PDB file of C-alpha atoms in Angstrom:
ATOM      1  CA  MET A   9       0.000   0.000   0.000  1.00  0.00           C
ATOM      2  CA  GLY A  10       1.412   3.369  -1.027  1.00  0.00           C
ATOM      3  CA  LEU A  11       1.378   6.563   0.982  1.00  0.00           C
ATOM      4  CA  GLU A  12      -1.967   7.766  -0.394  1.00  0.00           C
ATOM      5  CA  GLY A  13      -3.610   4.396   0.187  1.00  0.00           C
ATOM      6  CA  TRP A  14      -2.320   4.282   3.746  1.00  0.00           C
ATOM      7  CA  ALA A  15      -3.460   7.869   4.447  1.00  0.00           C
ATOM      8  CA  THR A  16      -6.881   7.192   2.929  1.00  0.00           C
ATOM      9  CA  HIS A  17      -7.280   4.104   5.088  1.00  0.00           C
ATOM     10  CA  ILE A  18      -6.325   5.955   8.284  1.00  0.00           C
ATOM     11  CA  ALA A  19      -8.606   8.900   7.535  1.00  0.00           C
ATOM     12  CA  GLU A  20     -11.540   6.707   6.568  1.00  0.00           C
ATOM     13  CA  SER A  21     -11.159   4.508   9.644  1.00  0.00           C
ATOM     14  CA  GLN A  22     -11.140   7.572  11.901  1.00  0.00           C
ATOM     15  CA  LEU A  23     -13.746   9.800  10.240  1.00  0.00           C
ATOM     16  CA  ALA A  24     -16.177   7.976   7.932  1.00  0.00           C
ATOM     17  CA  ASP A  25     -18.508   6.487  10.542  1.00  0.00           C
ATOM     18  CA  ALA A  26     -17.942   8.888  13.434  1.00  0.00           C
ATOM     19  CA  LEU A  27     -18.019  12.165  11.485  1.00  0.00           C
ATOM     20  CA  PRO A  28     -19.542  11.642   8.019  1.00  0.00           C
ATOM     21  CA  ARG A  29     -19.641  15.339   7.138  1.00  0.00           C
ATOM     22  CA  ARG A  30     -15.978  15.765   8.135  1.00  0.00           C
ATOM     23  CA  TRP A  31     -15.255  12.669   6.019  1.00  0.00           C
ATOM     24  CA  ALA A  32     -17.011  14.300   3.040  1.00  0.00           C
ATOM     25  CA  HIS A  33     -14.883  17.426   3.526  1.00  0.00           C
ATOM     26  CA  THR A  34     -11.739  15.307   3.751  1.00  0.00           C
ATOM     27  CA  GLN A  35     -12.587  13.496   0.526  1.00  0.00           C
ATOM     28  CA  GLY A  36     -13.095  16.835  -1.212  1.00  0.00           C
ATOM     29  CA  VAL A  37      -9.794  18.194   0.119  1.00  0.00           C
ATOM     30  CA  ALA A  38      -7.983  15.086  -1.124  1.00  0.00           C
ATOM     31  CA  GLU A  39      -9.630  15.458  -4.541  1.00  0.00           C
ATOM     32  CA  ARG A  40      -8.385  19.065  -4.697  1.00  0.00           C
ATOM     33  CA  ALA A  41      -4.889  17.872  -3.753  1.00  0.00           C
ATOM     34  CA  ARG A  42      -4.953  15.287  -6.533  1.00  0.00           C
ATOM     35  CA  SER A  43      -5.909  18.051  -8.968  1.00  0.00           C
ATOM     36  CA  LEU A  44      -2.647  19.807  -8.048  1.00  0.00           C
ATOM     37  CA  GLU A  45      -0.454  16.816  -8.915  1.00  0.00           C
ATOM     38  CA  PRO A  46       0.675  18.366 -12.249  1.00  0.00           C
ATOM     39  CA  VAL A  47       2.114  21.396 -10.427  1.00  0.00           C
ATOM     40  CA  ALA A  48       3.190  19.621  -7.220  1.00  0.00           C
ATOM     41  CA  GLY A  49       5.954  17.566  -8.792  1.00  0.00           C
ATOM     42  CA  GLU A  50       7.782  15.274  -6.385  1.00  0.00           C
ATOM     43  CA  SER A  51       5.704  16.608  -3.485  1.00  0.00           C
ATOM     44  CA  ALA A  52       2.412  15.357  -4.930  1.00  0.00           C
ATOM     45  CA  ASP A  53       2.191  12.155  -2.864  1.00  0.00           C
ATOM     46  CA  LEU A  54       2.985  14.002   0.348  1.00  0.00           C
ATOM     47  CA  LEU A  55       0.413  16.712  -0.420  1.00  0.00           C
ATOM     48  CA  VAL A  56      -2.332  14.187  -1.137  1.00  0.00           C
ATOM     49  CA  ALA A  57      -1.519  12.207   2.022  1.00  0.00           C
ATOM     50  CA  ALA A  58      -1.614  15.409   4.102  1.00  0.00           C
ATOM     51  CA  ALA A  59      -4.969  16.290   2.534  1.00  0.00           C
ATOM     52  CA  TRP A  60      -6.394  12.927   3.572  1.00  0.00           C
ATOM     53  CA  LEU A  61      -5.046  13.283   7.107  1.00  0.00           C
ATOM     54  CA  HIS A  62      -5.404  17.010   7.829  1.00  0.00           C
ATOM     55  CA  ASP A  63      -8.577  16.625   9.938  1.00  0.00           C
ATOM     56  CA  VAL A  64      -7.948  13.235  11.560  1.00  0.00           C
ATOM     57  CA  GLY A  65      -7.600  15.018  14.907  1.00  0.00           C
ATOM     58  CA  TYR A  66     -11.365  15.628  14.918  1.00  0.00           C
ATOM     59  CA  ALA A  67     -12.019  11.877  15.346  1.00  0.00           C
ATOM     60  CA  PRO A  68     -13.515  11.364  18.816  1.00  0.00           C
ATOM     61  CA  PRO A  69     -10.845   8.880  19.974  1.00  0.00           C
ATOM     62  CA  ARG A  70      -8.106  11.340  18.931  1.00  0.00           C
ATOM     63  CA  VAL A  71      -9.456  14.398  20.767  1.00  0.00           C
ATOM     64  CA  VAL A  72      -7.125  15.215  23.654  1.00  0.00           C
ATOM     65  CA  THR A  73      -6.576  18.990  23.598  1.00  0.00           C
ATOM     66  CA  GLY A  74      -9.630  19.789  21.458  1.00  0.00           C
ATOM     67  CA  PHE A  75      -7.335  21.396  18.879  1.00  0.00           C
ATOM     68  CA  HIS A  76      -7.535  19.068  15.903  1.00  0.00           C
ATOM     69  CA  PRO A  77      -4.227  19.926  14.163  1.00  0.00           C
ATOM     70  CA  LEU A  78      -2.255  19.153  17.329  1.00  0.00           C
ATOM     71  CA  ASP A  79      -4.316  16.097  18.283  1.00  0.00           C
ATOM     72  CA  GLY A  80      -4.087  14.700  14.750  1.00  0.00           C
ATOM     73  CA  ALA A  81      -0.348  15.295  14.446  1.00  0.00           C
ATOM     74  CA  ARG A  82       0.323  13.646  17.792  1.00  0.00           C
ATOM     75  CA  TYR A  83      -1.768  10.648  16.756  1.00  0.00           C
ATOM     76  CA  LEU A  84       0.102  10.302  13.459  1.00  0.00           C
ATOM     77  CA  ARG A  85       3.482  10.690  15.172  1.00  0.00           C
ATOM     78  CA  ASP A  86       2.855   8.580  18.274  1.00  0.00           C
ATOM     79  CA  VAL A  87       0.631   5.812  16.937  1.00  0.00           C
ATOM     80  CA  HIS A  88       1.788   5.527  13.328  1.00  0.00           C
ATOM     81  CA  ALA A  89       5.356   6.894  13.471  1.00  0.00           C
ATOM     82  CA  SER A  90       4.451   8.856  10.348  1.00  0.00           C
ATOM     83  CA  HIS A  91       6.929  10.761   8.210  1.00  0.00           C
ATOM     84  CA  GLU A  92       7.981  13.948  10.037  1.00  0.00           C
ATOM     85  CA  LEU A  93       7.144  16.314   7.174  1.00  0.00           C
ATOM     86  CA  LEU A  94       3.673  14.780   6.798  1.00  0.00           C
ATOM     87  CA  VAL A  95       3.018  15.178  10.527  1.00  0.00           C
ATOM     88  CA  ARG A  96       4.235  18.793  10.485  1.00  0.00           C
ATOM     89  CA  LEU A  97       1.958  19.589   7.534  1.00  0.00           C
ATOM     90  CA  VAL A  98      -1.037  18.172   9.410  1.00  0.00           C
ATOM     91  CA  ALA A  99      -0.055  20.024  12.593  1.00  0.00           C
ATOM     92  CA  ASN A 100       0.295  23.363  10.850  1.00  0.00           C
ATOM     93  CA  HIS A 101      -2.346  23.181   8.134  1.00  0.00           C
ATOM     94  CA  SER A 102      -4.316  26.298   7.258  1.00  0.00           C
ATOM     95  CA  TYR A 103      -2.388  28.629   9.563  1.00  0.00           C
ATOM     96  CA  ALA A 104      -3.042  26.516  12.643  1.00  0.00           C
ATOM     97  CA  LEU A 105      -0.342  28.364  14.566  1.00  0.00           C
ATOM     98  CA  LEU A 106      -2.652  31.384  14.767  1.00  0.00           C
ATOM     99  CA  GLU A 107      -5.444  29.264  16.202  1.00  0.00           C
ATOM    100  CA  ALA A 108      -3.008  27.590  18.575  1.00  0.00           C
ATOM    101  CA  GLU A 109      -2.137  31.046  19.862  1.00  0.00           C
ATOM    102  CA  GLU A 110      -5.845  31.783  20.465  1.00  0.00           C
ATOM    103  CA  ARG A 111      -6.086  28.522  22.419  1.00  0.00           C
ATOM    104  CA  GLY A 112      -2.919  29.015  24.475  1.00  0.00           C
ATOM    105  CA  LEU A 113      -1.252  26.110  22.648  1.00  0.00           C
ATOM    106  CA  ARG A 114       1.228  27.963  20.453  1.00  0.00           C
ATOM    107  CA  GLU A 115       4.295  26.838  22.418  1.00  0.00           C
ATOM    108  CA  ASP A 116       3.129  23.220  22.303  1.00  0.00           C
ATOM    109  CA  LEU A 117       2.497  23.289  18.554  1.00  0.00           C
ATOM    110  CA  GLU A 118       5.714  25.164  17.705  1.00  0.00           C
ATOM    111  CA  GLY A 119       7.823  23.047  20.031  1.00  0.00           C
ATOM    112  CA  GLU A 120       6.600  19.701  18.788  1.00  0.00           C
ATOM    113  CA  PHE A 121       5.892  20.489  15.153  1.00  0.00           C
ATOM    114  CA  PRO A 122       7.945  23.300  13.592  1.00  0.00           C
ATOM    115  CA  LEU A 123       6.532  25.088  10.582  1.00  0.00           C
ATOM    116  CA  VAL A 124       7.226  23.563   7.193  1.00  0.00           C
ATOM    117  CA  ASP A 125       9.702  25.516   5.056  1.00  0.00           C
ATOM    118  CA  ASP A 126       8.278  24.418   1.709  1.00  0.00           C
ATOM    119  CA  ARG A 127       6.023  27.390   0.796  1.00  0.00           C
ATOM    120  CA  PHE A 128       4.273  25.527  -2.019  1.00  0.00           C
ATOM    121  CA  LEU A 129       3.298  22.566   0.185  1.00  0.00           C
ATOM    122  CA  VAL A 130       2.006  24.882   2.900  1.00  0.00           C
ATOM    123  CA  ASP A 131       0.068  26.991   0.394  1.00  0.00           C
ATOM    124  CA  ALA A 132      -1.250  23.964  -1.461  1.00  0.00           C
ATOM    125  CA  LEU A 133      -2.719  22.383   1.662  1.00  0.00           C
ATOM    126  CA  VAL A 134      -4.328  25.721   2.583  1.00  0.00           C
ATOM    127  CA  TYR A 135      -5.692  25.958  -0.969  1.00  0.00           C
ATOM    128  CA  CYS A 136      -7.185  22.465  -0.795  1.00  0.00           C
ATOM    129  CA  ASP A 137      -8.722  22.948   2.657  1.00  0.00           C
ATOM    130  CA  MET A 138      -9.954  26.491   2.173  1.00  0.00           C
ATOM    131  CA  THR A 139     -11.562  25.909  -1.217  1.00  0.00           C
ATOM    132  CA  THR A 140     -13.586  22.894  -0.085  1.00  0.00           C
ATOM    133  CA  THR A 141     -16.915  23.120   1.736  1.00  0.00           C
ATOM    134  CA  PRO A 142     -17.776  21.026   4.800  1.00  0.00           C
ATOM    135  CA  ASP A 143     -19.676  18.753   2.382  1.00  0.00           C
ATOM    136  CA  GLY A 144     -16.692  18.268   0.063  1.00  0.00           C
ATOM    137  CA  LYS A 145     -17.736  20.616  -2.736  1.00  0.00           C
ATOM    138  CA  ARG A 146     -15.526  23.236  -4.354  1.00  0.00           C
ATOM    139  CA  THR A 147     -15.866  26.829  -3.215  1.00  0.00           C
ATOM    140  CA  SER A 148     -13.895  30.054  -3.065  1.00  0.00           C
ATOM    141  CA  SER A 149     -11.734  30.894  -0.080  1.00  0.00           C
ATOM    142  CA  GLU A 150     -13.972  33.926   0.538  1.00  0.00           C
ATOM    143  CA  GLU A 151     -17.081  31.742   0.762  1.00  0.00           C
ATOM    144  CA  ARG A 152     -15.264  29.150   2.885  1.00  0.00           C
ATOM    145  CA  VAL A 153     -14.060  31.714   5.412  1.00  0.00           C
ATOM    146  CA  ALA A 154     -17.548  33.259   5.579  1.00  0.00           C
ATOM    147  CA  GLU A 155     -19.025  29.798   6.186  1.00  0.00           C
ATOM    148  CA  ILE A 156     -16.548  29.104   9.001  1.00  0.00           C
ATOM    149  CA  ILE A 157     -17.337  32.419  10.683  1.00  0.00           C
ATOM    150  CA  SER A 158     -21.083  31.821  10.376  1.00  0.00           C
ATOM    151  CA  ARG A 159     -20.737  28.309  11.823  1.00  0.00           C
ATOM    152  CA  TYR A 160     -18.525  29.190  14.775  1.00  0.00           C
ATOM    153  CA  GLY A 161     -19.387  32.846  15.388  1.00  0.00           C
ATOM    154  CA  THR A 162     -17.266  35.953  15.053  1.00  0.00           C
ATOM    155  CA  ASP A 163     -16.105  36.048  18.664  1.00  0.00           C
ATOM    156  CA  SER A 164     -15.379  32.338  19.104  1.00  0.00           C
ATOM    157  CA  VAL A 165     -11.812  31.031  19.193  1.00  0.00           C
ATOM    158  CA  VAL A 166     -12.209  29.808  15.619  1.00  0.00           C
ATOM    159  CA  GLY A 167     -13.902  33.038  14.522  1.00  0.00           C
ATOM    160  CA  ARG A 168     -11.085  35.163  15.953  1.00  0.00           C
ATOM    161  CA  PHE A 169      -8.432  32.908  14.439  1.00  0.00           C
ATOM    162  CA  ILE A 170      -9.977  32.776  10.968  1.00  0.00           C
ATOM    163  CA  ARG A 171     -10.374  36.557  10.838  1.00  0.00           C
ATOM    164  CA  ARG A 172      -6.676  36.940  11.730  1.00  0.00           C
ATOM    165  CA  ALA A 173      -5.666  34.297   9.192  1.00  0.00           C
ATOM    166  CA  LEU A 174      -7.900  35.628   6.413  1.00  0.00           C
ATOM    167  CA  PRO A 175      -5.249  37.655   4.515  1.00  0.00           C
ATOM    168  CA  ALA A 176      -2.747  34.792   4.662  1.00  0.00           C
ATOM    169  CA  ILE A 177      -5.368  32.244   3.567  1.00  0.00           C
ATOM    170  CA  HIS A 178      -6.366  34.314   0.546  1.00  0.00           C
ATOM    171  CA  ALA A 179      -2.706  34.929  -0.335  1.00  0.00           C
ATOM    172  CA  SER A 180      -1.949  31.190  -0.203  1.00  0.00           C
ATOM    173  CA  VAL A 181      -4.931  30.399  -2.410  1.00  0.00           C
ATOM    174  CA  ALA A 182      -3.913  33.117  -4.887  1.00  0.00           C
ATOM    175  CA  ARG A 183      -0.303  31.826  -5.100  1.00  0.00           C
ATOM    176  CA  VAL A 184      -1.458  28.281  -5.811  1.00  0.00           C
ATOM    177  CA  GLN A 185      -4.053  29.422  -8.338  1.00  0.00           C
ATOM    178  CA  ALA A 186      -1.381  31.464 -10.123  1.00  0.00           C
ATOM    179  CA  ARG A 187       0.849  28.381 -10.315  1.00  0.00           C
ATOM    180  CA  VAL A 188      -2.019  26.304 -11.701  1.00  0.00           C
ATOM    181  CA  ASP A 189      -2.898  29.001 -14.241  1.00  0.00           C
ATOM    182  CA  ALA A 190       0.720  29.246 -15.382  1.00  0.00           C
ATOM    183  CA  ALA A 191       1.055  25.482 -15.926  1.00  0.00           C
TER     184      ALA A 191
END
């Protein structure tokens, strides 16, 4: 079983039955990642695997801190001894460091899972996550951010984080779209 097959299996086993809507989102994010394979080059397999696994920390048995990027990354590291770069992508997906700060978990996240230096991989995972609805359909990053704010509320931890991350999210999406358009 290759990396994508393994990641798909882990994500499905954790999300499909327990959180079917989160599973639908995950499938859509992975589909978006696959669509980037022509511009991802040698990083394509890693990007697709990270897309499958980015929300595994939402699975009820994985919830420890209540912060899904950290819980998911710890699960992948501690239970599956996953590739370090894959784990760091999951831990830091979609500007998670800003949300970690809102939750008082920034030192934990930074200490255990340093940011990934590969700008394209970081941007590509943001692009895939932030252009996919909770039901797995394609959307714009503007509509996705608006949906997140409406679901969680403006003054919630997630609402505050997403408003802070908004410029960076849109910039990531724009950089990836420009790369796709140029290909």
